[in-house]
Amino acid sequence: GSGSNGLAFAAVGGEEGEVLELWWPVLLGLSRLVGDSRDEVRVCALTSLVAVIDRNFYDTSVVEDPLGVLKLVFRGVLLPMFEHAKEDADGGSGGGIVELPQDLVRFMGGGPSEGAVSGASASWLTTSYDMCVDACICLFVKASETFGEGALSDQMFNVFFHTVDGNFPPLAVRTLHRLVLFVLEDMGGQLKEDEWDSLGKVLASCLRSCLVDNELELEVEGEPDTRGNRLDGSLVSVVCAQQFGVLLAQVDTVPIKLYSELLGALHDAVSVYEMLARTEEGGEGRAPNQGGKGLHPSESGLYCRTIMVRILLVLAKVNDNSEDIQDMLMNITRNLVSAYVDKDKDAEGAAEEGDRELVGLTGVVEELLQGYSEFSDAALLKNIWLLPLLSKLIQCSNKSVRVIVHAIVSRLFDGPLSDLLAESEKGANGA
């Protein structure tokens, strides 16, 4: 309200407070008009808003501390614009269609690339969200050019962090795409340590927020709409997992801590989705995908496993010898192999959906094994714990898996292990 604005102006102080007090009603009015129902009004309001900020708040002849004023403008004027997405949805316009990853395996009856969410496509989110993000980035870039690299980076990240909201899947999905694009293109993958730390925490939190709450409400309260919310949440989780992979595949300066954060979140997601899948198999459940509106837990879990493997292989290429990385490699590989061996044993007499799930899981195992087969001899020797897992896989029913396993085992025994045994034998004879 006006009282809080007065305190904000007083905190800025002096002439700057007076300038802000003069412009603040105009800025707020334009910010509200960005949510107008007419597209042309939205565009004009946003254009005018950016022009006012650009002309008045970067110039030290107008304000003594432009950076401090701009931070207040980001927090009090630009950030609230994105509330229009939720207000629009509450008014019935909805969020359109959530585009799912093209490599997502749908084996429970859903379509290949879309997940439905309620509402028409011509919503604020689909027509105005991107131009509002672009406007914020333009102001951020000018601040970096004017005041030095990284100026307003905290404010720009707050725009994304504020709108990654698992409670409104269409907004969360669009924000995830734009956030990763911002890191890769506008920031060039060069973030400060605290920015990487915040990014990892927010992405992991976004994924975890989609997982369990609504299912628990369903069991306790029996509300019919709750499961639909959780299914929409699964759309967010797979897109979140996808963006983990996109980010980590293209940036070679990512701290190891971020790998650990994201892999931990994906592991939690896999555990929850497998639990939900078992619950639906054992109970009344629902028909597969309710006509494609959302993802079956098995589909979400499989995709999260796929991204885990890809991140794991990227992590392996970092060639870090730390115990933490070795533990991550070992634990994730053991978990996947155990799940695959169990599915393979249960496959005989399984329903068609179960067979398709095994096919998808087989692809994930093959991708992991192919990655290990590209390790150097020295790297393979460092991961000698693979041998008992490979011995389990050599007995599986899939020929292509057995072929890759045989190739890795042959390399180990013909190469590094053979040399190691020879050296050991030589040392024993010398003794």
mmCIF file of C-alpha atoms in Angstrom, residues 135-416:
data_model
loop_
_atom_site.group_PDB
_atom_site.id
_atom_site.type_symbol
_atom_site.label_atom_id
_atom_site.label_comp_id
_atom_site.label_asym_id
_atom_site.label_seq_id
_atom_site.Cartn_x
_atom_site.Cartn_y
_atom_site.Cartn_z
ATOM 1 C CA ALA A 135 12.085 -6.371 -21.036
ATOM 2 C CA CYS A 136 13.657 -7.335 -17.691
ATOM 3 C CA ILE A 137 16.689 -8.806 -19.466
ATOM 4 C CA CYS A 138 17.135 -5.623 -21.531
ATOM 5 C CA LEU A 139 17.175 -3.540 -18.342
ATOM 6 C CA PHE A 140 19.554 -6.046 -16.734
ATOM 7 C CA VAL A 141 21.943 -5.924 -19.725
ATOM 8 C CA LYS A 142 21.970 -2.110 -19.702
ATOM 9 C CA ALA A 143 22.740 -2.145 -15.978
ATOM 10 C CA SER A 144 25.684 -4.499 -16.618
ATOM 11 C CA GLU A 145 26.976 -2.189 -19.371
ATOM 12 C CA THR A 146 26.470 0.932 -17.237
ATOM 13 C CA PHE A 147 27.486 -0.175 -13.748
ATOM 14 C CA GLY A 148 29.632 -3.224 -14.387
ATOM 15 C CA GLU A 149 29.117 -6.899 -15.145
ATOM 16 C CA GLY A 150 26.726 -8.625 -12.779
ATOM 17 C CA ALA A 151 24.889 -5.496 -11.668
ATOM 18 C CA LEU A 152 21.245 -6.434 -10.988
ATOM 19 C CA SER A 153 22.003 -10.152 -11.492
ATOM 20 C CA ASP A 154 20.398 -10.953 -8.124
ATOM 21 C CA GLN A 155 17.267 -9.041 -9.149
ATOM 22 C CA MET A 156 17.138 -10.788 -12.528
ATOM 23 C CA PHE A 157 17.453 -14.220 -10.926
ATOM 24 C CA ASN A 158 14.721 -13.268 -8.459
ATOM 25 C CA VAL A 159 12.358 -12.711 -11.393
ATOM 26 C CA PHE A 160 12.867 -16.344 -12.428
ATOM 27 C CA PHE A 161 12.968 -17.784 -8.921
ATOM 28 C CA HIS A 162 9.716 -16.000 -8.055
ATOM 29 C CA THR A 163 7.893 -17.507 -11.037
ATOM 30 C CA VAL A 164 9.176 -21.096 -10.783
ATOM 31 C CA ASP A 165 6.050 -22.112 -8.941
ATOM 32 C CA GLY A 166 5.074 -25.774 -8.995
ATOM 33 C CA ASN A 167 1.534 -24.783 -7.965
ATOM 34 C CA PHE A 168 0.949 -23.300 -11.430
ATOM 35 C CA PRO A 169 2.553 -25.752 -13.899
ATOM 36 C CA PRO A 170 2.292 -23.691 -17.132
ATOM 37 C CA LEU A 171 4.147 -20.745 -15.559
ATOM 38 C CA ALA A 172 6.757 -23.011 -13.969
ATOM 39 C CA VAL A 173 7.461 -24.813 -17.244
ATOM 40 C CA ARG A 174 7.854 -21.611 -19.256
ATOM 41 C CA THR A 175 10.070 -20.115 -16.541
ATOM 42 C CA LEU A 176 12.325 -23.177 -16.452
ATOM 43 C CA HIS A 177 13.014 -22.856 -20.176
ATOM 44 C CA ARG A 178 13.708 -19.132 -19.930
ATOM 45 C CA LEU A 179 15.860 -19.482 -16.796
ATOM 46 C CA VAL A 180 18.214 -22.002 -18.411
ATOM 47 C CA LEU A 181 18.303 -19.943 -21.618
ATOM 48 C CA PHE A 182 19.231 -16.884 -19.542
ATOM 49 C CA VAL A 183 22.085 -18.753 -17.848
ATOM 50 C CA LEU A 184 23.419 -20.159 -21.126
ATOM 51 C CA GLU A 185 23.000 -17.169 -23.441
ATOM 52 C CA ASP A 186 22.744 -13.954 -21.439
ATOM 53 C CA MET A 187 25.157 -15.017 -18.689
ATOM 54 C CA GLY A 188 27.339 -17.161 -20.963
ATOM 55 C CA GLY A 189 27.326 -19.927 -18.360
ATOM 56 C CA GLN A 190 29.522 -17.749 -16.123
ATOM 57 C CA LEU A 191 27.900 -17.453 -12.707
ATOM 58 C CA LYS A 192 29.317 -16.527 -9.333
ATOM 59 C CA GLU A 193 29.546 -19.260 -6.727
ATOM 60 C CA ASP A 194 26.575 -17.963 -4.748
ATOM 61 C CA GLU A 195 24.517 -17.723 -7.973
ATOM 62 C CA TRP A 196 25.254 -21.350 -8.845
ATOM 63 C CA ASP A 197 24.332 -22.271 -5.282
ATOM 64 C CA SER A 198 21.004 -20.415 -5.473
ATOM 65 C CA LEU A 199 20.255 -21.828 -8.919
ATOM 66 C CA GLY A 200 20.839 -25.405 -7.772
ATOM 67 C CA LYS A 201 18.657 -24.980 -4.698
ATOM 68 C CA VAL A 202 15.791 -23.405 -6.679
ATOM 69 C CA LEU A 203 15.846 -26.022 -9.454
ATOM 70 C CA ALA A 204 16.003 -28.881 -6.960
ATOM 71 C CA SER A 205 13.209 -27.321 -4.899
ATOM 72 C CA CYS A 206 11.054 -26.880 -8.015
ATOM 73 C CA LEU A 207 11.374 -30.575 -8.830
ATOM 74 C CA ARG A 208 10.712 -31.743 -5.286
ATOM 75 C CA SER A 209 7.699 -29.452 -4.871
ATOM 76 C CA CYS A 210 5.873 -31.389 -7.594
ATOM 77 C CA LEU A 211 6.200 -34.786 -5.980
ATOM 78 C CA VAL A 212 4.232 -35.743 -2.887
ATOM 79 C CA ASP A 213 2.000 -33.135 -1.264
ATOM 80 C CA ASN A 214 -1.010 -33.495 -3.521
ATOM 81 C CA GLU A 215 -0.940 -37.278 -3.404
ATOM 82 C CA LEU A 216 -1.011 -37.175 0.382
ATOM 83 C CA GLU A 217 -3.973 -34.788 0.294
ATOM 84 C CA LEU A 218 -5.762 -37.203 -2.026
ATOM 85 C CA GLU A 219 -5.371 -40.094 0.397
ATOM 86 C CA VAL A 220 -6.466 -38.060 3.418
ATOM 87 C CA GLU A 221 -9.217 -35.902 1.987
ATOM 88 C CA GLY A 222 -10.309 -37.805 -1.127
ATOM 89 C CA GLU A 223 -10.769 -34.631 -3.129
ATOM 90 C CA PRO A 224 -11.360 -35.487 -6.805
ATOM 91 C CA ASP A 225 -9.367 -32.548 -8.200
ATOM 92 C CA THR A 226 -6.233 -33.219 -6.183
ATOM 93 C CA ARG A 227 -4.885 -35.982 -8.365
ATOM 94 C CA GLY A 228 -5.244 -33.799 -11.429
ATOM 95 C CA ASN A 229 -3.052 -31.201 -9.707
ATOM 96 C CA ARG A 230 -0.412 -33.805 -8.986
ATOM 97 C CA LEU A 231 -0.501 -34.975 -12.599
ATOM 98 C CA ASP A 232 0.062 -31.430 -13.803
ATOM 99 C CA GLY A 233 2.932 -31.326 -11.318
ATOM 100 C CA SER A 234 4.466 -34.318 -13.093
ATOM 101 C CA LEU A 235 4.603 -32.212 -16.265
ATOM 102 C CA VAL A 236 6.709 -29.669 -14.374
ATOM 103 C CA SER A 237 8.987 -32.355 -12.960
ATOM 104 C CA VAL A 238 9.921 -33.870 -16.333
ATOM 105 C CA VAL A 239 10.559 -30.442 -17.865
ATOM 106 C CA CYS A 240 12.614 -29.556 -14.797
ATOM 107 C CA ALA A 241 14.638 -32.753 -15.252
ATOM 108 C CA GLN A 242 15.059 -31.963 -18.949
ATOM 109 C CA GLN A 243 16.437 -28.512 -18.164
ATOM 110 C CA PHE A 244 18.887 -30.026 -15.652
ATOM 111 C CA GLY A 245 20.294 -32.040 -18.532
ATOM 112 C CA VAL A 246 20.368 -29.101 -20.955
ATOM 113 C CA LEU A 247 22.215 -26.925 -18.458
ATOM 114 C CA LEU A 248 24.809 -29.463 -17.358
ATOM 115 C CA ALA A 249 25.516 -30.682 -20.899
ATOM 116 C CA GLN A 250 26.409 -27.203 -22.160
ATOM 117 C CA VAL A 251 28.303 -25.604 -19.277
ATOM 118 C CA ASP A 252 31.686 -26.952 -18.206
ATOM 119 C CA THR A 253 32.093 -24.549 -15.277
ATOM 120 C CA VAL A 254 29.287 -25.990 -13.152
ATOM 121 C CA PRO A 255 30.437 -26.618 -9.562
ATOM 122 C CA ILE A 256 30.407 -30.235 -8.391
ATOM 123 C CA LYS A 257 28.029 -29.179 -5.610
ATOM 124 C CA LEU A 258 25.362 -28.381 -8.230
ATOM 125 C CA TYR A 259 25.654 -31.874 -9.734
ATOM 126 C CA SER A 260 25.117 -33.331 -6.279
ATOM 127 C CA GLU A 261 22.119 -31.057 -5.627
ATOM 128 C CA LEU A 262 20.357 -31.926 -8.887
ATOM 129 C CA LEU A 263 21.170 -35.630 -8.810
ATOM 130 C CA GLY A 264 19.788 -35.776 -5.266
ATOM 131 C CA ALA A 265 16.531 -34.164 -6.402
ATOM 132 C CA LEU A 266 16.241 -36.554 -9.353
ATOM 133 C CA HIS A 267 16.876 -39.528 -7.066
ATOM 134 C CA ASP A 268 14.056 -38.335 -4.792
ATOM 135 C CA ALA A 269 11.780 -37.950 -7.825
ATOM 136 C CA VAL A 270 12.506 -41.488 -9.043
ATOM 137 C CA SER A 271 11.793 -42.909 -5.572
ATOM 138 C CA VAL A 272 8.486 -41.039 -5.262
ATOM 139 C CA TYR A 273 7.260 -41.895 -8.760
ATOM 140 C CA GLU A 274 8.089 -45.567 -8.326
ATOM 141 C CA MET A 275 6.185 -45.567 -5.032
ATOM 142 C CA LEU A 276 3.202 -43.891 -6.715
ATOM 143 C CA ALA A 277 3.315 -46.371 -9.594
ATOM 144 C CA ARG A 278 3.212 -49.307 -7.151
ATOM 145 C CA THR A 279 0.321 -47.658 -5.290
ATOM 146 C CA GLU A 280 -1.709 -47.290 -8.477
ATOM 147 C CA GLU A 281 -0.975 -50.853 -9.556
ATOM 148 C CA GLY A 282 -2.101 -52.180 -6.170
ATOM 149 C CA GLY A 283 -5.152 -49.946 -5.731
ATOM 150 C CA GLU A 284 -7.997 -48.624 -7.770
ATOM 151 C CA GLY A 285 -5.675 -46.227 -9.600
ATOM 152 C CA ARG A 286 -6.768 -44.466 -12.712
ATOM 153 C CA ALA A 287 -6.973 -45.366 -16.347
ATOM 154 C CA PRO A 288 -3.607 -44.767 -18.045
ATOM 155 C CA ASN A 289 -3.069 -41.013 -18.396
ATOM 156 C CA GLN A 290 -6.768 -40.121 -18.224
ATOM 157 C CA GLY A 291 -6.809 -39.679 -21.980
ATOM 158 C CA GLY A 292 -3.317 -38.155 -22.039
ATOM 159 C CA LYS A 293 -3.919 -35.363 -19.488
ATOM 160 C CA GLY A 294 -0.730 -35.732 -17.536
ATOM 161 C CA LEU A 295 1.884 -38.403 -17.063
ATOM 162 C CA HIS A 296 1.738 -41.774 -15.412
ATOM 163 C CA PRO A 297 4.194 -41.970 -12.467
ATOM 164 C CA SER A 298 6.130 -44.725 -14.274
ATOM 165 C CA GLU A 299 6.672 -42.413 -17.256
ATOM 166 C CA SER A 300 7.859 -39.561 -15.047
ATOM 167 C CA GLY A 301 10.161 -41.868 -13.078
ATOM 168 C CA LEU A 302 11.699 -43.329 -16.223
ATOM 169 C CA TYR A 303 12.428 -39.899 -17.657
ATOM 170 C CA CYS A 304 14.034 -38.737 -14.402
ATOM 171 C CA ARG A 305 16.229 -41.851 -14.520
ATOM 172 C CA THR A 306 17.216 -40.999 -18.093
ATOM 173 C CA ILE A 307 18.355 -37.512 -17.104
ATOM 174 C CA MET A 308 20.178 -38.909 -14.073
ATOM 175 C CA VAL A 309 22.229 -41.141 -16.356
ATOM 176 C CA ARG A 310 23.072 -38.298 -18.721
ATOM 177 C CA ILE A 311 24.141 -36.042 -15.861
ATOM 178 C CA LEU A 312 26.123 -38.929 -14.381
ATOM 179 C CA LEU A 313 28.068 -39.396 -17.627
ATOM 180 C CA VAL A 314 28.765 -35.668 -17.868
ATOM 181 C CA LEU A 315 29.981 -35.765 -14.273
ATOM 182 C CA ALA A 316 32.263 -38.699 -15.073
ATOM 183 C CA LYS A 317 33.913 -36.647 -17.837
ATOM 184 C CA VAL A 318 34.793 -33.974 -15.279
ATOM 185 C CA ASN A 319 37.411 -36.550 -14.246
ATOM 186 C CA ASP A 320 37.322 -35.478 -10.621
ATOM 187 C CA ASN A 321 38.839 -38.041 -8.273
ATOM 188 C CA SER A 322 36.902 -36.950 -5.204
ATOM 189 C CA GLU A 323 35.210 -39.604 -3.114
ATOM 190 C CA ASP A 324 31.881 -37.777 -3.390
ATOM 191 C CA ILE A 325 31.823 -38.173 -7.174
ATOM 192 C CA GLN A 326 32.888 -41.809 -7.003
ATOM 193 C CA ASP A 327 30.106 -42.455 -4.489
ATOM 194 C CA MET A 328 27.532 -40.782 -6.757
ATOM 195 C CA LEU A 329 28.672 -42.839 -9.751
ATOM 196 C CA MET A 330 28.503 -46.053 -7.758
ATOM 197 C CA ASN A 331 25.185 -45.465 -5.983
ATOM 198 C CA ILE A 332 23.248 -44.300 -9.047
ATOM 199 C CA THR A 333 24.604 -47.139 -11.187
ATOM 200 C CA ARG A 334 23.778 -49.742 -8.544
ATOM 201 C CA ASN A 335 20.266 -48.368 -8.129
ATOM 202 C CA LEU A 336 19.593 -48.444 -11.878
ATOM 203 C CA VAL A 337 21.012 -51.926 -12.394
ATOM 204 C CA SER A 338 19.016 -53.285 -9.460
ATOM 205 C CA ALA A 339 15.771 -51.766 -10.793
ATOM 206 C CA TYR A 340 16.459 -53.094 -14.287
ATOM 207 C CA VAL A 341 17.297 -56.626 -13.155
ATOM 208 C CA ASP A 342 14.094 -56.738 -11.082
ATOM 209 C CA LYS A 343 11.981 -55.473 -14.004
ATOM 210 C CA ASP A 344 13.623 -57.959 -16.343
ATOM 211 C CA LYS A 345 12.853 -60.864 -14.005
ATOM 212 C CA ASP A 346 9.233 -59.752 -13.645
ATOM 213 C CA ALA A 347 8.742 -59.169 -17.377
ATOM 214 C CA GLU A 348 7.504 -62.660 -18.157
ATOM 215 C CA GLY A 349 3.720 -62.578 -18.139
ATOM 216 C CA ALA A 350 3.612 -58.840 -17.475
ATOM 217 C CA ALA A 351 0.988 -56.552 -18.973
ATOM 218 C CA GLU A 352 1.762 -54.771 -22.237
ATOM 219 C CA GLU A 353 2.365 -51.477 -20.386
ATOM 220 C CA GLY A 354 4.929 -53.253 -18.211
ATOM 221 C CA ASP A 355 6.733 -54.565 -21.286
ATOM 222 C CA ARG A 356 6.901 -51.073 -22.768
ATOM 223 C CA GLU A 357 8.267 -49.750 -19.501
ATOM 224 C CA LEU A 358 11.000 -52.409 -19.605
ATOM 225 C CA VAL A 359 11.866 -51.346 -23.161
ATOM 226 C CA GLY A 360 12.264 -47.766 -21.949
ATOM 227 C CA LEU A 361 14.357 -48.823 -18.953
ATOM 228 C CA THR A 362 16.503 -50.972 -21.241
ATOM 229 C CA GLY A 363 17.296 -47.874 -23.286
ATOM 230 C CA VAL A 364 18.459 -46.052 -20.141
ATOM 231 C CA VAL A 365 20.697 -48.981 -19.140
ATOM 232 C CA GLU A 366 22.161 -49.165 -22.644
ATOM 233 C CA GLU A 367 22.928 -45.430 -22.563
ATOM 234 C CA LEU A 368 24.712 -45.821 -19.221
ATOM 235 C CA LEU A 369 26.712 -48.862 -20.354
ATOM 236 C CA GLN A 370 27.645 -47.156 -23.620
ATOM 237 C CA GLY A 371 28.962 -44.242 -21.579
ATOM 238 C CA TYR A 372 31.060 -46.555 -19.415
ATOM 239 C CA SER A 373 32.387 -48.325 -22.526
ATOM 240 C CA GLU A 374 33.845 -44.982 -23.661
ATOM 241 C CA PHE A 375 35.865 -44.615 -20.444
ATOM 242 C CA SER A 376 39.629 -44.906 -20.695
ATOM 243 C CA ASP A 377 41.251 -48.065 -19.308
ATOM 244 C CA ALA A 378 42.482 -46.096 -16.305
ATOM 245 C CA ALA A 379 38.994 -44.716 -15.612
ATOM 246 C CA LEU A 380 37.438 -48.187 -15.892
ATOM 247 C CA LEU A 381 39.969 -49.568 -13.441
ATOM 248 C CA LYS A 382 39.029 -46.832 -10.978
ATOM 249 C CA ASN A 383 35.441 -48.082 -11.166
ATOM 250 C CA ILE A 384 36.219 -51.751 -10.545
ATOM 251 C CA TRP A 385 33.038 -51.957 -8.437
ATOM 252 C CA LEU A 386 31.280 -52.264 -11.820
ATOM 253 C CA LEU A 387 32.260 -55.939 -12.135
ATOM 254 C CA PRO A 388 29.596 -57.477 -9.842
ATOM 255 C CA LEU A 389 26.944 -55.270 -11.446
ATOM 256 C CA LEU A 390 28.048 -56.319 -14.916
ATOM 257 C CA SER A 391 27.855 -59.960 -13.867
ATOM 258 C CA LYS A 392 24.166 -59.393 -13.014
ATOM 259 C CA LEU A 393 23.475 -57.737 -16.350
ATOM 260 C CA ILE A 394 25.178 -60.476 -18.389
ATOM 261 C CA GLN A 395 22.283 -62.738 -17.353
ATOM 262 C CA CYS A 396 19.506 -60.400 -18.511
ATOM 263 C CA SER A 397 17.177 -61.264 -21.379
ATOM 264 C CA ASN A 398 18.149 -58.353 -23.661
ATOM 265 C CA LYS A 399 20.835 -59.255 -26.179
ATOM 266 C CA SER A 400 22.047 -55.710 -26.864
ATOM 267 C CA VAL A 401 22.652 -55.142 -23.136
ATOM 268 C CA ARG A 402 24.582 -58.408 -22.907
ATOM 269 C CA VAL A 403 26.736 -57.449 -25.905
ATOM 270 C CA ILE A 404 27.777 -54.114 -24.349
ATOM 271 C CA VAL A 405 28.434 -55.798 -20.990
ATOM 272 C CA HIS A 406 30.600 -58.444 -22.659
ATOM 273 C CA ALA A 407 32.634 -55.748 -24.425
ATOM 274 C CA ILE A 408 33.286 -53.855 -21.164
ATOM 275 C CA VAL A 409 34.216 -57.023 -19.253
ATOM 276 C CA SER A 410 36.549 -58.117 -22.069
ATOM 277 C CA ARG A 411 38.269 -54.744 -22.029
ATOM 278 C CA LEU A 412 38.764 -54.955 -18.293
ATOM 279 C CA PHE A 413 40.268 -58.434 -18.343
ATOM 280 C CA ASP A 414 42.291 -57.979 -21.536
ATOM 281 C CA GLY A 415 43.550 -54.549 -20.517
ATOM 282 C CA PRO A 416 43.892 -52.916 -17.107
#
